[in-house]
CSV table of C-alpha atoms and ligand atoms in Angstrom, one decimal:
chain,number,residue,atom,x,y,z
Y,1,MET,CA,0.0,0.0,0.0
Y,2,THR,CA,1.3,3.4,-0.8
Y,3,HIS,CA,1.5,6.2,1.8
Y,4,ALA,CA,-1.4,7.9,0.1
Y,5,GLU,CA,-3.6,4.8,0.1
Y,6,ASP,CA,-2.7,4.2,3.7
Y,7,MET,CA,-3.7,7.7,4.7
Y,8,ALA,CA,-7.0,7.5,2.8
Y,9,ARG,CA,-7.8,4.2,4.5
Y,10,ILE,CA,-7.2,5.6,8.0
Y,11,ALA,CA,-9.2,8.8,7.1
Y,12,GLU,CA,-12.1,6.5,6.2
Y,13,ASP,CA,-12.0,4.8,9.6
Y,14,ALA,CA,-11.7,8.2,11.2
Y,15,LYS,CA,-15.1,9.2,9.8
Y,16,ASP,CA,-16.7,6.5,12.1
Y,17,TRP,CA,-14.6,7.7,15.1
Y,18,ARG,CA,-15.8,11.2,14.4
Y,19,ARG,CA,-19.5,10.1,14.3
Y,20,SER,CA,-19.1,8.1,17.5
Y,21,ILE,CA,-17.7,11.2,19.3
Y,22,HIS,CA,-20.4,13.3,17.7
Y,23,GLU,CA,-23.2,11.1,19.2
Y,24,GLN,CA,-21.9,11.6,22.7
Y,25,PRO,CA,-21.1,15.2,23.2
Y,26,GLU,CA,-19.7,16.3,26.6
Y,27,LEU,CA,-19.0,19.7,28.0
Y,28,LEU,CA,-16.0,21.6,29.5
Y,29,TYR,CA,-13.9,19.4,31.7
Y,30,GLU,CA,-16.3,16.5,31.9
Y,31,LEU,CA,-15.2,14.7,28.8
Y,32,HIS,CA,-15.1,11.2,30.4
Y,33,LYS,CA,-16.5,9.2,27.5
Y,34,THR,CA,-14.7,11.2,24.9
Y,35,ALA,CA,-11.3,10.9,26.7
Y,36,ALA,CA,-11.8,7.1,27.2
Y,37,PHE,CA,-12.5,6.7,23.5
Y,38,VAL,CA,-9.4,8.7,22.6
Y,39,GLU,CA,-7.2,6.9,25.1
Y,40,GLU,CA,-8.3,3.5,23.7
Y,41,LYS,CA,-7.6,4.5,20.2
Y,42,LEU,CA,-4.1,5.9,21.0
Y,43,LYS,CA,-3.2,2.7,22.9
Y,44,GLY,CA,-4.3,0.6,20.0
Y,45,PHE,CA,-2.1,2.7,17.6
Y,46,GLY,CA,0.9,2.0,19.8
Y,47,VAL,CA,1.9,5.4,21.1
Y,48,ASP,CA,5.1,5.4,23.2
Y,49,GLU,CA,3.7,7.1,26.2
Y,50,ILE,CA,0.3,8.3,27.3
Y,51,ALA,CA,-0.7,10.6,30.1
Y,52,THR,CA,-4.3,11.0,31.1
Y,53,GLY,CA,-6.1,13.2,33.6
Y,54,ILE,CA,-4.3,16.4,32.7
Y,55,ALA,CA,-6.8,19.3,33.3
Y,56,LYS,CA,-9.2,16.5,34.5
Y,57,THR,CA,-9.9,14.8,31.1
Y,58,GLY,CA,-7.1,16.0,28.9
Y,59,ILE,CA,-4.7,13.5,27.3
Y,60,VAL,CA,-1.1,13.8,26.0
Y,61,ALA,CA,0.5,11.0,24.0
Y,62,LEU,CA,4.0,10.8,22.7
Y,63,ILE,CA,5.2,9.3,19.4
Y,64,LYS,CA,8.9,9.0,18.9
Y,65,GLY,CA,10.4,9.2,15.5
Y,66,ALA,CA,12.6,6.4,14.0
Y,67,ARG,CA,15.1,8.8,12.7
Y,68,GLY,CA,16.7,9.8,16.0
Y,69,ASP,CA,16.4,12.6,18.5
Y,70,GLY,CA,15.0,16.0,17.7
Y,71,PRO,CA,12.6,18.6,19.0
Y,72,VAL,CA,9.2,17.9,20.5
Y,73,ILE,CA,6.3,19.3,18.4
Y,74,GLY,CA,2.9,19.7,20.1
Y,75,LEU,CA,-0.2,19.1,18.0
Y,76,ARG,CA,-3.4,20.2,19.7
Y,77,ALA,CA,-7.0,19.1,19.2
Y,78,ASP,CA,-9.9,20.4,21.4
Y,79,MET,CA,-12.5,17.8,22.3
Y,80,ASP,CA,-15.4,19.6,24.0
Y,81,ALA,CA,-19.0,20.3,22.8
Y,82,LEU,CA,-21.4,23.2,23.4
Y,83,PRO,CA,-24.5,23.5,25.7
Y,84,MET,CA,-27.2,23.6,22.9
Y,85,ASP,CA,-29.7,21.4,21.2
Y,86,GLU,CA,-28.7,19.8,17.9
Y,87,LYS,CA,-31.0,20.4,14.9
Y,88,THR,CA,-29.4,18.4,12.1
Y,89,ASN,CA,-31.6,15.3,11.9
Y,90,LEU,CA,-28.4,13.3,11.2
Y,91,PRO,CA,-28.5,9.6,11.9
Y,92,TYR,CA,-25.6,10.1,14.3
Y,93,ALA,CA,-26.9,13.3,15.9
Y,94,SER,CA,-26.3,14.0,19.5
Y,95,LYS,CA,-28.0,11.5,21.9
Y,96,VAL,CA,-27.6,14.0,24.8
Y,97,PRO,CA,-30.3,16.7,25.1
Y,98,GLY,CA,-28.8,20.2,25.5
Y,99,MET,CA,-25.3,19.2,24.2
Y,100,MET,CA,-24.0,19.3,20.7
Y,101,HIS,CA,-20.7,19.2,18.8
Y,102,ALA,CA,-21.5,22.5,17.0
Y,103,CYS,CA,-17.9,23.7,16.7
Y,104,GLY,CA,-16.4,20.6,15.0
Y,105,HIS,CA,-14.2,19.6,17.9
Y,106,ASP,CA,-15.4,16.1,17.2
Y,107,GLY,CA,-13.7,16.5,13.8
Y,108,HIS,CA,-10.6,18.1,15.2
Y,109,THR,CA,-10.2,15.1,17.6
Y,110,ALA,CA,-10.8,12.5,14.8
Y,111,THR,CA,-8.4,14.3,12.5
Y,112,LEU,CA,-5.6,14.3,15.1
Y,113,LEU,CA,-6.3,10.6,15.9
Y,114,ALA,CA,-6.0,9.8,12.2
Y,115,ALA,CA,-2.7,11.5,12.0
Y,116,ALA,CA,-1.6,9.7,15.2
Y,117,GLN,CA,-2.3,6.3,13.7
Y,118,TYR,CA,-0.4,7.1,10.6
Y,119,LEU,CA,2.6,8.6,12.5
Y,120,CYS,CA,2.7,5.6,14.8
Y,121,GLN,CA,3.1,3.4,11.7
Y,122,SER,CA,5.5,5.5,9.7
Y,123,ARG,CA,7.7,7.1,12.4
Y,124,ASP,CA,9.5,8.9,9.5
Y,125,PHE,CA,10.8,11.8,11.5
Y,126,ALA,CA,13.5,12.8,14.0
Y,127,GLY,CA,12.2,13.9,17.4
Y,128,THR,CA,8.9,13.5,19.2
Y,129,VAL,CA,5.3,14.3,18.4
Y,130,ALA,CA,3.2,15.3,21.5
Y,131,LEU,CA,-0.5,14.8,20.7
Y,132,ILE,CA,-2.5,17.2,22.9
Y,133,PHE,CA,-6.2,16.3,23.4
Y,134,GLN,CA,-7.6,19.2,25.3
Y,135,PRO,CA,-10.9,19.8,27.2
Y,136,ALA,CA,-12.8,23.0,27.9
Y,137,GLU,CA,-12.0,25.1,24.9
Y,138,GLU,CA,-15.5,26.6,24.9
Y,139,GLY,CA,-15.3,29.0,27.8
Y,140,GLY,CA,-13.3,26.9,30.2
Y,141,ALA,CA,-9.7,27.9,29.3
Y,142,GLY,CA,-8.7,24.2,29.2
Y,143,ALA,CA,-5.5,25.1,27.3
Y,144,ARG,CA,-4.5,27.4,30.2
Y,145,THR,CA,-5.3,24.7,32.8
Y,146,MET,CA,-3.2,22.1,30.9
Y,147,ILE,CA,-0.3,24.6,30.8
Y,148,GLU,CA,-0.8,25.3,34.6
Y,149,GLU,CA,-0.6,21.6,35.2
Y,150,GLY,CA,2.8,21.5,33.5
Y,151,LEU,CA,2.0,20.4,30.0
Y,152,LEU,CA,4.8,22.2,28.2
Y,153,GLU,CA,7.7,21.4,30.7
Y,154,ARG,CA,6.6,17.9,31.5
Y,155,PHE,CA,6.8,16.8,27.9
Y,156,GLY,CA,9.5,19.2,26.8
Y,157,ILE,CA,7.3,20.8,24.1
Y,158,ASP,CA,9.2,23.2,21.9
Y,159,SER,CA,6.5,24.3,19.5
Y,160,VAL,CA,2.7,24.1,19.3
Y,161,TYR,CA,0.3,23.8,16.4
Y,162,ALA,CA,-3.5,23.6,16.1
Y,163,MET,CA,-6.2,23.4,13.4
Y,164,HIS,CA,-9.8,24.7,13.4
Y,165,ASN,CA,-12.3,23.9,10.7
Y,166,LYS,CA,-13.9,26.9,8.8
Y,167,PRO,CA,-17.3,26.8,7.3
Y,168,GLY,CA,-17.4,28.6,3.9
Y,169,LEU,CA,-13.8,27.6,3.1
Y,170,PRO,CA,-13.9,24.8,0.5
Y,171,VAL,CA,-12.8,21.3,1.8
Y,172,GLY,CA,-9.1,20.8,1.1
Y,173,GLN,CA,-8.2,24.5,1.4
Y,174,PHE,CA,-6.3,26.1,4.2
Y,175,ALA,CA,-6.0,29.7,5.6
Y,176,THR,CA,-3.9,31.4,8.2
Y,177,ARG,CA,-1.7,34.5,8.6
Y,178,PRO,CA,1.4,35.5,10.5
Y,179,GLY,CA,0.8,37.5,13.7
Y,180,PRO,CA,-2.7,38.1,15.2
Y,181,LEU,CA,-5.4,35.9,13.8
Y,182,MET,CA,-8.2,35.9,16.4
Y,183,ALA,CA,-9.1,38.5,19.0
Y,184,GLY,CA,-8.6,38.7,22.7
Y,185,GLY,CA,-12.0,38.7,24.4
Y,186,ASP,CA,-12.5,40.3,27.9
Y,187,ARG,CA,-15.7,40.9,29.7
Y,188,PHE,CA,-16.8,43.4,32.3
Y,189,MET,CA,-19.6,44.4,34.6
Y,190,VAL,CA,-20.1,47.9,35.9
Y,191,THR,CA,-22.2,48.9,39.0
Y,192,VAL,CA,-23.2,52.5,39.0
Y,193,SER,CA,-24.3,53.6,42.5
Y,194,GLY,CA,-26.4,56.7,43.3
Y,195,ARG,CA,-29.2,57.3,45.7
Y,196,GLY,CA,-32.8,56.3,45.0
Y,197,GLY,CA,-35.8,58.4,45.4
Y,198,HIS,CA,-39.1,59.7,44.0
Y,199,ALA,CA,-39.0,60.1,40.3
Y,200,SER,CA,-40.8,63.5,40.6
Y,201,ALA,CA,-38.0,64.9,42.8
Y,202,PRO,CA,-34.7,64.1,41.1
Y,203,THR,CA,-32.8,66.7,43.1
Y,204,MET,CA,-33.5,64.7,46.2
Y,205,SER,CA,-31.8,61.6,44.7
Y,206,ILE,CA,-28.6,60.8,42.8
Y,207,ASP,CA,-29.8,59.2,39.6
Y,208,PRO,CA,-27.6,56.2,38.5
Y,209,VAL,CA,-29.7,55.5,35.4
Y,210,VAL,CA,-28.8,58.8,33.6
Y,211,ALA,CA,-25.1,58.3,34.6
Y,212,ALA,CA,-25.1,54.7,33.3
Y,213,ALA,CA,-26.6,55.9,30.0
Y,214,HIS,CA,-23.8,58.4,29.5
Y,215,LEU,CA,-21.2,55.9,30.5
Y,216,ILE,CA,-22.5,53.4,28.0
Y,217,ALA,CA,-22.4,55.9,25.2
Y,218,SER,CA,-18.9,57.1,26.4
Y,219,ALA,CA,-17.6,53.5,26.3
Y,220,GLN,CA,-17.9,53.5,22.5
Y,221,THR,CA,-15.1,56.2,22.4
Y,222,LEU,CA,-12.7,53.5,23.6
Y,223,VAL,CA,-12.8,52.5,19.9
Y,224,SER,CA,-12.9,55.9,18.2
Y,225,ARG,CA,-10.7,58.0,20.5
Y,226,PHE,CA,-8.4,55.5,22.5
Y,227,SER,CA,-7.4,52.9,19.9
Y,228,ASP,CA,-5.2,53.2,16.9
Y,229,PRO,CA,-7.5,53.5,13.8
Y,230,PHE,CA,-5.5,50.7,12.2
Y,231,ASP,CA,-6.1,48.5,15.2
Y,232,GLN,CA,-9.3,46.4,15.4
Y,233,VAL,CA,-11.3,46.9,18.6
Y,234,VAL,CA,-15.0,46.0,19.4
Y,235,VAL,CA,-16.8,47.3,22.4
Y,236,SER,CA,-20.3,45.8,22.9
Y,237,ILE,CA,-22.5,46.5,25.9
Y,238,THR,CA,-24.7,43.5,26.1
Y,239,TYR,CA,-26.3,43.8,29.5
Y,240,LEU,CA,-28.3,46.5,31.2
Y,241,ASP,CA,-30.4,46.4,34.4
Y,242,ALA,CA,-31.8,49.1,36.6
Y,243,GLY,CA,-35.0,49.7,38.5
Y,244,SER,CA,-38.2,47.8,38.2
Y,245,SER,CA,-41.0,47.9,35.6
Y,246,GLY,CA,-43.5,47.8,38.4
Y,247,ALA,CA,-42.2,51.0,39.9
Y,248,LEU,CA,-41.7,53.5,37.1
Y,249,ASN,CA,-42.0,56.4,39.5
Y,250,VAL,CA,-38.9,55.3,41.4
Y,251,ILE,CA,-35.3,56.3,40.8
Y,252,PRO,CA,-33.3,53.2,41.7
Y,253,ASP,CA,-30.2,53.1,43.9
Y,254,THR,CA,-28.1,51.4,41.3
Y,255,ALA,CA,-27.8,50.6,37.6
Y,256,VAL,CA,-25.7,47.8,36.3
Y,257,PHE,CA,-24.4,47.2,32.8
Y,258,GLY,CA,-21.8,44.9,31.2
Y,259,GLY,CA,-20.3,43.7,28.0
Y,260,THR,CA,-17.3,42.5,26.1
Y,261,ILE,CA,-14.2,44.1,24.6
Y,262,ARG,CA,-12.4,42.4,21.7
Y,263,THR,CA,-8.9,43.4,20.7
Y,264,MET,CA,-6.5,42.2,18.1
Y,265,ASN,CA,-3.4,43.7,19.7
Y,266,SER,CA,-2.0,42.6,23.0
Y,267,ASP,CA,-0.8,46.1,24.0
Y,268,THR,CA,-4.2,47.6,23.2
Y,269,ARG,CA,-5.8,44.8,25.3
Y,270,ALA,CA,-3.5,45.6,28.2
Y,271,GLU,CA,-4.3,49.4,28.0
Y,272,ILE,CA,-8.0,49.4,27.4
Y,273,GLU,CA,-9.0,48.2,30.9
Y,274,GLY,CA,-7.2,51.3,32.3
Y,275,HIS,CA,-8.9,53.6,29.8
Y,276,LEU,CA,-12.3,52.2,30.7
Y,277,ARG,CA,-11.7,52.4,34.5
Y,278,ARG,CA,-10.7,56.1,34.2
Y,279,MET,CA,-13.7,56.9,32.0
Y,280,LEU,CA,-16.1,55.2,34.4
Y,281,ASN,CA,-14.7,56.9,37.5
Y,282,ALA,CA,-14.7,60.4,36.0
Y,283,GLY,CA,-17.9,59.9,34.1
Y,284,ALA,CA,-19.8,58.7,37.2
Y,285,GLU,CA,-18.4,61.4,39.4
Y,286,GLN,CA,-19.8,64.2,37.1
Y,287,PHE,CA,-23.3,62.9,38.1
Y,288,GLY,CA,-22.4,62.4,41.7
Y,289,CYS,CA,-22.4,58.6,41.4
Y,290,GLU,CA,-19.7,56.0,41.8
Y,291,ALA,CA,-18.9,53.3,39.3
Y,292,GLU,CA,-17.3,50.0,40.2
Y,293,LEU,CA,-15.7,48.0,37.5
Y,294,ASP,CA,-15.5,44.2,37.7
Y,295,TRP,CA,-13.0,43.3,34.9
Y,296,ARG,CA,-13.1,39.6,33.8
Y,297,PRO,CA,-10.2,38.7,31.6
Y,298,GLY,CA,-10.9,36.2,28.9
Y,299,TYR,CA,-8.9,34.5,26.2
Y,300,PRO,CA,-5.8,36.4,24.9
Y,301,VAL,CA,-5.2,37.5,21.3
Y,302,THR,CA,-4.4,34.4,19.2
Y,303,ALA,CA,-1.1,35.4,17.5
Y,304,ASN,CA,0.8,33.1,15.2
Y,305,ASP,CA,4.6,33.1,15.4
Y,306,PRO,CA,5.6,34.5,11.9
Y,307,ALA,CA,8.3,31.8,11.3
Y,308,LYS,CA,6.0,29.0,12.4
Y,309,ALA,CA,3.1,30.4,10.3
Y,310,ALA,CA,5.5,30.1,7.3
Y,311,VAL,CA,6.2,26.5,8.2
Y,312,ALA,CA,2.4,25.8,8.5
Y,313,VAL,CA,1.8,27.5,5.1
Y,314,GLY,CA,4.6,25.4,3.5
Y,315,ALA,CA,3.1,22.2,4.9
Y,316,ALA,CA,-0.5,23.2,3.8
Y,317,ALA,CA,0.8,24.1,0.3
Y,318,ALA,CA,2.6,20.8,0.0
Y,319,VAL,CA,-0.7,19.0,0.8
Y,320,ALA,CA,-3.2,21.2,-1.0
Y,321,GLY,CA,-1.2,23.1,-3.6
Y,322,ALA,CA,-0.2,26.7,-3.1
Y,323,GLU,CA,-3.3,28.0,-4.9
Y,324,ASN,CA,-5.5,26.4,-2.2
Y,325,VAL,CA,-3.7,28.1,0.7
Y,326,ASP,CA,-4.5,31.6,1.8
Y,327,ASP,CA,-1.4,32.8,3.7
Y,328,ASP,CA,-2.9,36.2,4.6
Y,329,CYS,CA,-6.5,35.5,5.5
Y,330,ASP,CA,-8.9,37.9,7.3
Y,331,ARG,CA,-8.7,38.1,11.0
Y,332,MET,CA,-11.7,37.1,13.2
Y,333,MET,CA,-13.0,38.9,16.2
Y,334,GLY,CA,-13.8,35.6,17.9
Y,335,SER,CA,-11.5,34.1,20.5
Y,336,GLU,CA,-9.7,30.7,20.9
Y,337,ASP,CA,-7.9,29.4,24.0
Y,338,PHE,CA,-5.0,28.0,21.9
Y,339,SER,CA,-3.9,31.6,22.4
Y,340,TYR,CA,-2.5,30.6,25.8
Y,341,MET,CA,-0.3,27.9,24.2
Y,342,LEU,CA,0.9,30.4,21.6
Y,343,GLU,CA,1.8,32.9,24.4
Y,344,ALA,CA,4.0,30.2,25.9
Y,345,ARG,CA,5.6,28.6,22.8
Y,346,PRO,CA,6.1,29.5,19.2
Y,347,GLY,CA,3.5,28.0,16.9
Y,348,ALA,CA,0.6,28.5,14.5
Y,349,ILE,CA,-3.0,27.7,14.1
Y,350,VAL,CA,-4.6,27.2,10.6
Y,351,TRP,CA,-8.1,27.1,9.4
Y,352,TYR,CA,-9.1,24.1,7.3
Y,353,GLY,CA,-12.0,24.1,5.0
Y,354,ASN,CA,-15.3,22.7,6.2
Y,355,GLY,CA,-17.1,23.4,2.9
Y,356,ASP,CA,-20.6,24.7,2.5
Y,357,SER,CA,-21.9,24.0,6.1
Y,358,ALA,CA,-23.8,26.0,8.6
Y,359,GLU,CA,-21.8,28.4,10.7
Y,360,LEU,CA,-19.9,27.4,13.8
Y,361,HIS,CA,-22.1,27.3,17.0
Y,362,ASN,CA,-25.2,27.0,14.9
Y,363,ALA,CA,-27.7,24.2,15.7
Y,364,ALA,CA,-27.6,23.0,12.0
Y,365,TYR,CA,-23.8,22.8,11.9
Y,366,ASN,CA,-21.9,19.6,11.2
Y,367,PHE,CA,-18.2,18.9,10.7
Y,368,ASN,CA,-17.5,17.7,7.2
Y,369,ASP,CA,-16.0,14.2,7.2
Y,370,GLU,CA,-14.2,14.9,3.9
Y,371,ALA,CA,-12.0,17.4,5.8
Y,372,ILE,CA,-10.4,14.7,7.8
Y,373,LEU,CA,-8.1,13.5,5.0
Y,374,PRO,CA,-6.6,16.9,4.1
Y,375,GLY,CA,-6.4,17.7,7.8
Y,376,MET,CA,-4.4,14.6,8.7
Y,377,ARG,CA,-2.2,15.0,5.6
Y,378,TYR,CA,-1.4,18.5,6.9
Y,379,TRP,CA,-0.5,17.2,10.3
Y,380,VAL,CA,1.8,14.5,8.9
Y,381,GLU,CA,3.5,16.9,6.5
Y,382,LEU,CA,4.0,19.5,9.3
Y,383,VAL,CA,5.6,16.8,11.5
Y,384,GLN,CA,7.9,15.8,8.7
Y,385,ARG,CA,9.0,19.4,8.1
Y,386,GLU,CA,9.4,20.4,11.7
Y,387,LEU,CA,11.2,17.2,12.6
Y,388,ALA,CA,13.2,16.8,9.5
Y,389,ALA,CA,16.5,16.0,11.4
Q,1,NI,NI1,-14.1,25.7,18.2
C-alpha cells in the first residue's frame, strides 16, 4: 500500500470515530466518554507514552520518530462540545439533550487521531510528536489549565500547532496568517451607585440611570478615541439592568451594565482596561455617582509566530497546492484558547475548509468528514517538516 492509500484508508476509519464522538457530546472538563475513546484508540495505535487526567480529562500522548532525536512538536485538538440542542436530523446526531458538537471539535479530535495512527506506523521523523487532546476550549480555558498543570515542561514541548475547521472555506483548502489571527476577548460588569428616590423629585436623589446611559455611550469612544485606527477593537454593551418595571415612578439606587471588549493587539488589550476604568470613574463622578468595574479577563489574542506560520503555510501548500492556501487571511474577532499555548511557545493555528456548512455554533452545523483526510495529511506533512532532522 502506498502512503497515500494508507492515509486514505485511515481517514475512512476516522469518519466513524468522528461520528461516535459526535453522538456523545460532553461539556467543558467533563469529557469522560470522549477521553476514554481517545485513550483506547491511542493505545491501539501503539503510542510510546500516554498521560491522562491532565486538566481533568485532557490527554497527552507521545510518538517518537525512528530517525533519531530532535525537538518535541505539540499538535493540539480540542474535544469539547457546546451546551445547545442539535437540529441536524443526522442519523448520528447528539444523543444528549442540550449538548452538541457545534464547533467541530469532534472533527478536530478525529483528524488528530487519524494523524496519530499514521505517524505511529511511519515514524518517519527525527524527534517526538506530542499529541495534545484538550478539554474545555468553549469558555473553560482548558488550554491554560493544561499549561498550569505542567503540559509544556513535563513533555518538553518546543512548538505548538493547532487546526480549526472553517465553514465557507472549501474542503481541502487552508487559511492562516502571521501574527494576530483571532481577538482577545475580555468581559466586564459595571455597577453605578447613586441614591434612589421619588422620580418626581430628582434633586432629592442621585440618579444612576442617567449616569449609566452616559457611561454606555462614552464606552464607544474607547474604539474611536483611545485605539489606533489601524487596530481592530470592538466594544459591545450586552447587558443593562436598573429599577423595576413595576415602579416607574422610582429612581433606583443602582444601575448595572456589562459587555465585552475584543482586541486584536495585546498592547491595546492591556491598556484598554485602564482607559475604561478612568472613563467610568470620571464619568460617574460628574453625576455624583460611583462606578465600580468588575473586569473579567478572557482569552488572549491568538497570534501566530511568523516563522511557524510560514512552516504551516509550507506544509499546507505541499498537501493542497499553493493555490489552495491563503497565507494572509482575514482576522476574526472571535476568540480561541489555543492563544495561551501560543503565548508560551512559538507555533501557529490554521483554518481548514469545512465546505458549504452552517456556521460554527449553529444548531444546524456539522463537521465535514471529507475534511479529515486533508487535515491529517497536513499534520503529517507538518511533522515531517518540523522534525526533518
Ligand atoms: Ni471551536
